[in-house]
Amino acid sequence: MRICRNQRCLELIRGDITRQGTDAVVNAANKALAPGGGVAGAIHRMAGEGLWQECRPLGGCDTGEAKITGGHQLPAAYIIHTVGPVYGEDEPADELLAQCYRESLKRAEERSLASVAFPALSTGAFGYPVKESAPIAVATLMEALEQTESVTQIRLVLFGQRDLEAHTQVAKGEAARRGWQVQEA
Ligand code: AR6
C-alpha cells in the first residue's frame, strides 16, 4: 500500500530491511553502532565486516541522532544509523522517536538521496508498543515528505503481518485526514 501526494510517496510493505534496494536503509542501531540483535544484527551480518570497521571510529551515536555510512554488501548504497528511545527509560519517548525519523532523513538529504527505507524503530528490543509508535512514525514521515527536497520515496518495512496491518491502518487514516491518495498494491 502506498499513500502519495505531489509525487511524494510513503510505501508500507512487509519485508526484510536488509533486502531493500532503496538509496539508503535505516538501521535501528545501538549507541555503540555495533552489531547487535534484530535489525542491527541483520544489517551488520549482511553488510559484512567492513561496516563495523567504518562504524567503529564514528564514536557512537546518541538517542535521537543519526549517522550515515556506506552500504557495503547491502543492495542499498548507504546505511543511516539511528538510535531510538528505550521505551519507559528515554523521555520524552514520542519526541525522541520522531527525531530519529527526522534526523535520518536529514542525513539522506545531505547526500541528495531520493529513496529511504525504515524499519519500525524502537519496536523490538527497545520495547516501544507498535500501537503507540505507528502514529508517530507515519505522521512524522508524512510531514517530512512535505518538506524534503531530494527524498521523494519513503518505504516503511515491517517485519510481521500484525505490524504491517497496524501501520497500514494508521496510514489510511492519516491519508484521509491530510488529503493524500491511497494506492493499494
Ligand atoms: N527487517 C525489518 N524489520 C526487522 C528486521 C529485519 N531484518 N529484524 C527485526 N525487525 P529491533 P529496536 C523489526 O530490536 O527496538 C538491537 O539489538 C522488529 O520486529 O531491531 O530499535 C540493537 O543493537 C521490530 O519491529 O530495534 C539495539 O541495541 C523492529 O524491526 C536494539 O536492538 C525493530 O526491532 C534496538 O532496538
Short mmCIF file of C-alpha atoms and ligand atoms in Angstrom, two decimals:
data_model
loop_
_atom_site.label_atom_id
_atom_site.label_comp_id
_atom_site.label_asym_id
_atom_site.label_seq_id
_atom_site.Cartn_x
_atom_site.Cartn_y
_atom_site.Cartn_z
CA MET A 1 0.00 0.00 0.00
CA ARG A 2 1.23 3.49 -0.85
CA ILE A 3 -0.02 6.91 0.09
CA CYS A 4 1.08 9.75 -2.18
CA ARG A 5 0.82 13.48 -2.57
CA ASN A 6 2.63 15.77 -5.04
CA GLN A 7 4.70 12.85 -6.41
CA ARG A 8 5.92 12.04 -2.91
CA CYS A 9 5.02 8.61 -1.56
CA LEU A 10 5.13 6.69 1.67
CA GLU A 11 5.00 2.96 0.95
CA LEU A 12 4.28 0.28 3.55
CA ILE A 13 5.39 -3.28 2.94
CA ARG A 14 6.10 -6.46 4.83
CA GLY A 15 9.74 -7.40 4.34
CA ASP A 16 13.38 -7.52 5.39
CA ILE A 17 15.20 -4.19 5.66
CA THR A 18 18.50 -5.75 4.52
CA ARG A 19 17.00 -6.60 1.12
CA GLN A 20 15.74 -3.15 0.13
CA GLY A 21 17.24 -1.57 -2.98
CA THR A 22 16.50 1.99 -1.87
CA ASP A 23 19.30 4.58 -1.89
CA ALA A 24 19.56 4.18 1.87
CA VAL A 25 18.23 1.86 4.55
CA VAL A 26 17.92 2.88 8.19
CA ASN A 27 19.44 0.80 10.95
CA ALA A 28 17.74 0.53 14.37
CA ALA A 29 21.15 0.91 15.96
CA ASN A 30 22.60 0.79 19.46
CA LYS A 31 24.64 3.66 20.91
CA ALA A 32 27.94 1.95 20.04
CA LEU A 33 26.87 1.48 16.40
CA ALA A 34 27.97 -2.11 16.95
CA PRO A 35 26.45 -5.30 15.60
CA GLY A 36 23.61 -6.40 17.91
CA GLY A 37 20.34 -8.27 17.59
CA GLY A 38 17.28 -7.51 15.45
CA VAL A 39 17.74 -5.07 12.59
CA ALA A 40 21.29 -4.10 13.64
CA GLY A 41 22.39 -7.73 13.72
CA ALA A 42 20.84 -8.49 10.35
CA ILE A 43 22.34 -5.37 8.73
CA HIS A 44 25.84 -5.99 10.08
CA ARG A 45 25.71 -9.68 9.08
CA MET A 46 24.63 -8.89 5.55
CA ALA A 47 26.85 -5.81 5.10
CA GLY A 48 29.97 -7.62 6.31
CA GLU A 49 32.97 -6.75 8.47
CA GLY A 50 33.67 -3.53 6.55
CA LEU A 51 30.58 -1.90 8.10
CA TRP A 52 31.83 -2.38 11.66
CA GLN A 53 35.24 -1.04 10.57
CA GLU A 54 33.53 2.09 9.25
CA CYS A 55 31.29 2.44 12.32
CA ARG A 56 33.94 1.97 15.00
CA PRO A 57 35.72 5.34 14.52
CA LEU A 58 32.42 7.28 14.42
CA GLY A 59 32.32 7.50 18.24
CA GLY A 60 28.87 6.00 18.70
CA CYS A 61 25.52 7.76 18.40
CA ASP A 62 23.17 9.30 20.98
CA THR A 63 19.46 8.58 21.25
CA GLY A 64 17.57 10.60 18.63
CA GLU A 65 20.66 11.20 16.47
CA ALA A 66 21.62 9.64 13.13
CA LYS A 67 24.91 8.88 11.34
CA ILE A 68 25.49 7.69 7.79
CA THR A 69 27.87 5.08 6.36
CA GLY A 70 28.27 3.22 3.11
CA GLY A 71 26.06 0.22 2.40
CA HIS A 72 28.94 -2.24 1.98
CA GLN A 73 27.43 -5.57 0.83
CA LEU A 74 23.81 -4.45 1.15
CA PRO A 75 21.81 -3.60 -2.00
CA ALA A 76 21.36 -0.06 -0.59
CA ALA A 77 24.19 2.41 -1.27
CA TYR A 78 24.05 3.90 2.24
CA ILE A 79 23.07 2.89 5.77
CA ILE A 80 21.72 5.53 8.14
CA HIS A 81 22.17 4.51 11.77
CA THR A 82 19.80 5.96 14.33
CA VAL A 83 19.29 5.11 17.99
CA GLY A 84 15.65 5.01 19.07
CA PRO A 85 14.42 5.59 22.63
CA VAL A 86 14.22 2.67 25.05
CA TYR A 87 10.53 2.58 25.99
CA GLY A 88 9.96 3.51 29.64
CA GLU A 89 13.51 4.89 30.02
CA ASP A 90 14.34 7.58 27.47
CA GLU A 91 11.99 10.57 27.72
CA PRO A 92 10.17 12.20 26.06
CA ALA A 93 9.92 8.95 24.11
CA ASP A 94 7.48 10.23 21.46
CA GLU A 95 9.64 13.25 20.64
CA LEU A 96 12.85 11.19 20.58
CA LEU A 97 11.25 8.65 18.27
CA ALA A 98 10.05 11.36 15.87
CA GLN A 99 13.51 12.93 16.00
CA CYS A 100 15.09 9.63 14.87
CA TYR A 101 12.94 9.62 11.72
CA ARG A 102 13.63 13.31 11.01
CA GLU A 103 17.39 13.15 11.68
CA SER A 104 17.71 10.06 9.47
CA LEU A 105 16.05 11.95 6.61
CA LYS A 106 18.41 14.89 7.16
CA ARG A 107 21.38 12.56 6.56
CA ALA A 108 19.70 11.36 3.35
CA GLU A 109 19.02 14.92 2.20
CA GLU A 110 22.66 15.91 2.83
CA ARG A 111 23.62 13.24 0.27
CA SER A 112 20.77 14.20 -2.10
CA LEU A 113 19.28 10.71 -1.88
CA ALA A 114 15.82 10.05 -3.33
CA SER A 115 14.63 6.90 -1.53
CA VAL A 116 14.96 5.66 2.04
CA ALA A 117 13.63 2.51 3.75
CA PHE A 118 12.94 2.46 7.50
CA PRO A 119 12.20 -0.38 9.92
CA ALA A 120 9.78 0.28 12.81
CA LEU A 121 12.38 1.92 15.06
CA SER A 122 12.38 1.03 18.79
CA THR A 123 9.60 -1.56 18.47
CA GLY A 124 11.78 -4.64 19.05
CA ALA A 125 14.41 -4.87 21.79
CA PHE A 126 13.67 -1.28 22.87
CA GLY A 127 10.05 -2.22 23.66
CA TYR A 128 8.00 0.61 22.09
CA PRO A 129 4.43 -0.69 21.61
CA VAL A 130 3.52 -0.60 17.91
CA LYS A 131 0.10 0.83 18.71
CA GLU A 132 1.87 3.91 20.09
CA SER A 133 4.83 4.07 17.72
CA ALA A 134 2.92 3.63 14.43
CA PRO A 135 1.08 7.00 14.55
CA ILE A 136 4.36 8.76 15.38
CA ALA A 137 6.29 7.03 12.59
CA VAL A 138 3.61 7.59 9.94
CA ALA A 139 2.79 11.21 10.82
CA THR A 140 6.46 12.20 11.14
CA LEU A 141 7.33 10.67 7.77
CA MET A 142 4.32 12.26 6.03
CA GLU A 143 5.18 15.68 7.46
CA ALA A 144 8.82 15.24 6.47
CA LEU A 145 7.83 14.32 2.91
CA GLU A 146 6.08 17.68 2.62
CA GLN A 147 9.42 19.44 3.23
CA THR A 148 12.17 17.27 1.78
CA GLU A 149 13.99 18.32 -1.38
CA SER A 150 15.73 15.18 -2.64
CA VAL A 151 13.85 12.46 -0.76
CA THR A 152 10.59 11.65 -2.54
CA GLN A 153 10.10 7.95 -1.74
CA ILE A 154 10.00 6.53 1.78
CA ARG A 155 9.34 2.88 2.49
CA LEU A 156 8.32 1.55 5.90
CA VAL A 157 9.43 -2.07 6.03
CA LEU A 158 7.51 -4.04 8.63
CA PHE A 159 8.76 -7.44 9.69
CA GLY A 160 5.48 -9.02 10.82
CA GLN A 161 1.97 -9.07 9.39
CA ARG A 162 0.46 -7.53 12.51
CA ASP A 163 2.94 -4.65 12.43
CA LEU A 164 2.14 -4.08 8.74
CA GLU A 165 -1.59 -4.04 9.48
CA ALA A 166 -1.21 -1.61 12.40
CA HIS A 167 0.85 0.83 10.31
CA THR A 168 -1.43 0.46 7.27
CA GLN A 169 -4.50 1.32 9.32
CA VAL A 170 -2.81 4.44 10.69
CA ALA A 171 -1.56 5.45 7.23
CA LYS A 172 -5.04 5.17 5.70
CA GLY A 173 -6.47 7.36 8.46
CA GLU A 174 -3.75 9.98 8.11
CA ALA A 175 -4.06 9.93 4.30
CA ALA A 176 -7.79 10.65 4.53
CA ARG A 177 -7.23 13.41 7.09
CA ARG A 178 -4.42 15.12 5.14
CA GLY A 179 -5.73 14.60 1.59
CA TRP A 180 -3.18 12.03 0.36
CA GLN A 181 -4.09 9.44 -2.28
CA VAL A 182 -4.19 5.78 -1.27
CA GLN A 183 -2.82 3.32 -3.85
CA GLU A 184 -3.43 -0.33 -2.98
CA ALA A 185 -0.63 -2.68 -4.04
N1 AR6 B 1 13.88 -6.19 8.65
C1 AR6 B 1 12.88 -5.37 9.06
N2 AR6 B 1 12.46 -5.29 10.33
C2 AR6 B 1 13.06 -6.10 11.24
C3 AR6 B 1 14.12 -7.00 10.89
C4 AR6 B 1 14.52 -7.01 9.53
N3 AR6 B 1 15.51 -7.82 9.11
N4 AR6 B 1 14.51 -7.65 12.02
C5 AR6 B 1 13.72 -7.20 13.03
N5 AR6 B 1 12.85 -6.29 12.56
P1 AR6 B 1 14.99 -4.03 16.77
P2 AR6 B 1 14.97 -1.55 18.40
C6 AR6 B 1 11.82 -5.49 13.28
O1 AR6 B 1 15.05 -4.85 18.01
O2 AR6 B 1 13.71 -1.94 19.11
C7 AR6 B 1 19.41 -4.31 18.64
O3 AR6 B 1 19.94 -5.34 19.37
C8 AR6 B 1 11.44 -5.97 14.65
O4 AR6 B 1 10.42 -6.95 14.57
O5 AR6 B 1 15.90 -4.36 15.66
O6 AR6 B 1 15.14 -0.14 17.93
C9 AR6 B 1 20.32 -3.09 18.57
O7 AR6 B 1 21.68 -3.47 18.72
C10 AR6 B 1 10.94 -4.69 15.29
O8 AR6 B 1 9.59 -4.46 14.93
O9 AR6 B 1 15.29 -2.45 17.10
C11 AR6 B 1 19.84 -2.21 19.69
O10 AR6 B 1 20.51 -2.46 20.91
C12 AR6 B 1 11.78 -3.59 14.64
O11 AR6 B 1 12.36 -4.20 13.48
C13 AR6 B 1 18.39 -2.56 19.84
O12 AR6 B 1 18.22 -3.85 19.28
C14 AR6 B 1 12.87 -3.01 15.49
O13 AR6 B 1 13.47 -4.04 16.28
C15 AR6 B 1 17.48 -1.62 19.07
O14 AR6 B 1 16.15 -1.91 19.39
#
